[in-house]
PDB file of C-alpha atoms in Angstrom:
ATOM      1  CA  MET A   1       0.108   0.029  -0.168  1.00 60.00           C
ATOM      2  CA  LEU A   2       1.250   3.445  -1.100  1.00 67.00           C
ATOM      3  CA  THR A   3       1.503   5.937   2.092  1.00 71.00           C
ATOM      4  CA  ARG A   4       0.923   9.747   1.653  1.00 73.00           C
ATOM      5  CA  ASN A   5       3.723  12.210   2.652  1.00 75.00           C
ATOM      6  CA  ARG A   6       1.764  14.727   4.262  1.00 85.00           C
ATOM      7  CA  THR A   7       3.879  18.139   4.377  1.00 87.00           C
ATOM      8  CA  PRO A   8       4.043  19.705   7.986  1.00 88.00           C
ATOM      9  CA  SER A   9       2.012  22.898   8.444  1.00 87.00           C
ATOM     10  CA  LYS A  10       4.930  24.771   9.224  1.00 89.00           C
ATOM     11  CA  TYR A  11       6.201  24.238   5.786  1.00 90.00           C
ATOM     12  CA  VAL A  12       2.778  24.997   4.124  1.00 90.00           C
ATOM     13  CA  TYR A  13       2.558  28.296   5.905  1.00 88.00           C
ATOM     14  CA  TYR A  14       6.301  29.248   4.852  1.00 90.00           C
ATOM     15  CA  GLY A  15       5.541  28.180   1.063  1.00 90.00           C
ATOM     16  CA  LEU A  16       2.177  30.144   1.210  1.00 89.00           C
ATOM     17  CA  HIS A  17       4.119  33.195   2.737  1.00 89.00           C
ATOM     18  CA  LEU A  18       6.658  33.079   0.070  1.00 90.00           C
ATOM     19  CA  TYR A  19       4.164  32.951  -2.578  1.00 89.00           C
ATOM     20  CA  PHE A  20       2.062  36.002  -0.863  1.00 86.00           C
ATOM     21  CA  SER A  21       5.236  37.773  -0.533  1.00 85.00           C
ATOM     22  CA  GLY A  22       5.544  38.193  -4.187  1.00 87.00           C
ATOM     23  CA  LEU A  23       7.413  35.333  -5.492  1.00 89.00           C
ATOM     24  CA  SER A  24       6.033  33.088  -8.495  1.00 91.00           C
ATOM     25  CA  LEU A  25       4.903  29.511  -7.641  1.00 91.00           C
ATOM     26  CA  ARG A  26       8.215  28.245  -9.079  1.00 94.00           C
ATOM     27  CA  LYS A  27      10.279  30.628  -7.096  1.00 93.00           C
ATOM     28  CA  ALA A  28       8.478  29.856  -3.929  1.00 93.00           C
ATOM     29  CA  SER A  29       8.984  26.334  -4.518  1.00 93.00           C
ATOM     30  CA  GLU A  30      12.747  26.561  -5.210  1.00 94.00           C
ATOM     31  CA  ARG A  31      13.053  28.426  -1.919  1.00 93.00           C
ATOM     32  CA  LEU A  32      10.932  25.846   0.060  1.00 93.00           C
ATOM     33  CA  SER A  33      12.803  23.197  -1.597  1.00 92.00           C
ATOM     34  CA  GLN A  34      16.109  24.059  -0.151  1.00 92.00           C
ATOM     35  CA  ILE A  35      14.286  22.967   3.455  1.00 92.00           C
ATOM     36  CA  TYR A  36      11.385  20.551   2.260  1.00 91.00           C
ATOM     37  CA  LYS A  37      11.271  18.879  -0.963  1.00 91.00           C
ATOM     38  CA  ARG A  38       8.178  20.373  -2.573  1.00 91.00           C
ATOM     39  CA  ASN A  39       7.057  21.532  -6.397  1.00 91.00           C
ATOM     40  CA  HIS A  40       5.147  24.569  -7.398  1.00 92.00           C
ATOM     41  CA  VAL A  41       1.861  22.228  -8.009  1.00 94.00           C
ATOM     42  CA  SER A  42       2.172  21.663  -4.425  1.00 92.00           C
ATOM     43  CA  ILE A  43       1.905  25.433  -3.441  1.00 91.00           C
ATOM     44  CA  TRP A  44      -0.754  25.938  -6.010  1.00 92.00           C
ATOM     45  CA  ASN A  45      -2.914  23.257  -4.395  1.00 92.00           C
ATOM     46  CA  TRP A  46      -2.491  24.772  -1.083  1.00 90.00           C
ATOM     47  CA  ILE A  47      -3.556  28.073  -2.377  1.00 88.00           C
ATOM     48  CA  GLN A  48      -6.870  26.243  -3.713  1.00 87.00           C
ATOM     49  CA  LYS A  49      -7.336  24.399  -0.665  1.00 86.00           C
ATOM     50  CA  TYR A  50      -6.933  27.153   2.248  1.00 81.00           C
ATOM     51  CA  ARG A  51      -8.651  29.777  -0.466  1.00 74.00           C
ATOM     52  CA  PRO A  52      -7.208  33.159   1.150  1.00 68.00           C
ATOM     53  CA  GLN A  53      -9.684  35.914   0.931  1.00 65.00           C
ATOM     54  CA  LYS A  54      -9.174  39.348   0.036  1.00 56.00           C
ATOM     55  CA  LEU A  55      -8.704  41.675   2.967  1.00 52.00           C
ATOM     56  CA  LYS A  56     -10.319  44.503   1.039  1.00 55.00           C
ATOM     57  CA  ALA A  57     -12.517  43.788  -2.109  1.00 55.00           C
ATOM     58  CA  SER A  58     -13.290  47.129  -3.099  1.00 62.00           C
ATOM     59  CA  ARG A  59     -10.650  49.460  -4.863  1.00 64.00           C
ATOM     60  CA  ARG A  60     -10.634  53.083  -4.488  1.00 67.00           C
ATOM     61  CA  ARG A  61      -8.588  55.700  -6.177  1.00 73.00           C
ATOM     62  CA  ILE A  62      -6.092  58.070  -4.525  1.00 71.00           C
ATOM     63  CA  LEU A  63      -6.660  61.343  -6.309  1.00 76.00           C
ATOM     64  CA  GLU A  64      -4.191  63.348  -4.183  1.00 79.00           C
ATOM     65  CA  TYR A  65      -1.641  62.740  -1.617  1.00 79.00           C
ATOM     66  CA  ILE A  66       0.844  64.773   0.126  1.00 80.00           C
ATOM     67  CA  VAL A  67       4.727  63.449   0.523  1.00 84.00           C
ATOM     68  CA  ASP A  68       7.079  65.050   3.081  1.00 84.00           C
ATOM     69  CA  GLU A  69      10.621  63.564   3.433  1.00 86.00           C
ATOM     70  CA  THR A  70      13.503  64.179   6.012  1.00 86.00           C
ATOM     71  CA  MET A  71      17.118  62.772   6.540  1.00 86.00           C
ATOM     72  CA  LEU A  72      17.527  61.467  10.139  1.00 85.00           C
ATOM     73  CA  LYS A  73      20.998  60.567  11.902  1.00 86.00           C
ATOM     74  CA  VAL A  74      20.538  57.450  13.671  1.00 84.00           C
ATOM     75  CA  GLY A  75      23.611  56.693  15.460  1.00 85.00           C
ATOM     76  CA  SER A  76      26.510  56.950  12.883  1.00 87.00           C
ATOM     77  CA  GLU A  77      24.068  56.168   9.937  1.00 86.00           C
ATOM     78  CA  PHE A  78      21.905  58.418   7.895  1.00 85.00           C
ATOM     79  CA  VAL A  79      18.349  57.464   7.213  1.00 83.00           C
ATOM     80  CA  TRP A  80      15.791  58.913   4.785  1.00 83.00           C
ATOM     81  CA  LEU A  81      12.379  58.806   5.939  1.00 82.00           C
ATOM     82  CA  TRP A  82       9.330  59.482   3.586  1.00 80.00           C
ATOM     83  CA  VAL A  83       5.837  59.871   4.676  1.00 80.00           C
ATOM     84  CA  ALA A  84       2.717  60.109   2.106  1.00 78.00           C
ATOM     85  CA  THR A  85      -0.466  61.321   3.644  1.00 78.00           C
ATOM     86  CA  GLU A  86      -3.762  61.293   2.080  1.00 76.00           C
ATOM     87  CA  PRO A  87      -5.505  64.697   2.576  1.00 75.00           C
ATOM     88  CA  ASP A  88      -9.049  63.693   2.601  1.00 72.00           C
ATOM     89  CA  ARG A  89      -8.786  60.463   4.698  1.00 67.00           C
ATOM     90  CA  LYS A  90      -5.656  61.367   6.860  1.00 59.00           C
ATOM     91  CA  GLN A  91      -4.047  58.077   6.481  1.00 59.00           C
ATOM     92  CA  ALA A  92      -0.393  57.860   6.409  1.00 58.00           C
ATOM     93  CA  ASN A  93       1.981  55.517   4.943  1.00 59.00           C
ATOM     94  CA  SER A  94       5.798  55.627   5.192  1.00 53.00           C
ATOM     95  CA  ARG A  95       9.165  54.136   4.126  1.00 53.00           C
ATOM     96  CA  THR A  96      12.385  54.280   5.613  1.00 50.00           C
ATOM     97  CA  VAL A  97      15.629  53.919   3.428  1.00 51.00           C
ATOM     98  CA  TYR A  98      18.768  53.337   5.124  1.00 49.00           C
ATOM     99  CA  LEU A  99      21.924  54.942   3.698  1.00 42.00           C
TER     100      LEU A  99
END
């Protein structure tokens, strides 16, 4: 009788994490195969099985935003900090770049 080799949940989670982080199915499977041997079809099957839902179904257009930037000295390094704010919703998004 043939026995199934089930993938431990931590590797399933890691494979899904790689895919949803922006890697293709093949690239995600290559990274996962370094620690646990699985192909891209396995990751595709996990996506179909667990059916992740979108966090937000409706798209909204951002017509205007305000960007501010500054350079900070953190210890001995200089860091650029960008903050983008939507004037209507007052929501801010920031990004930090280390030089």
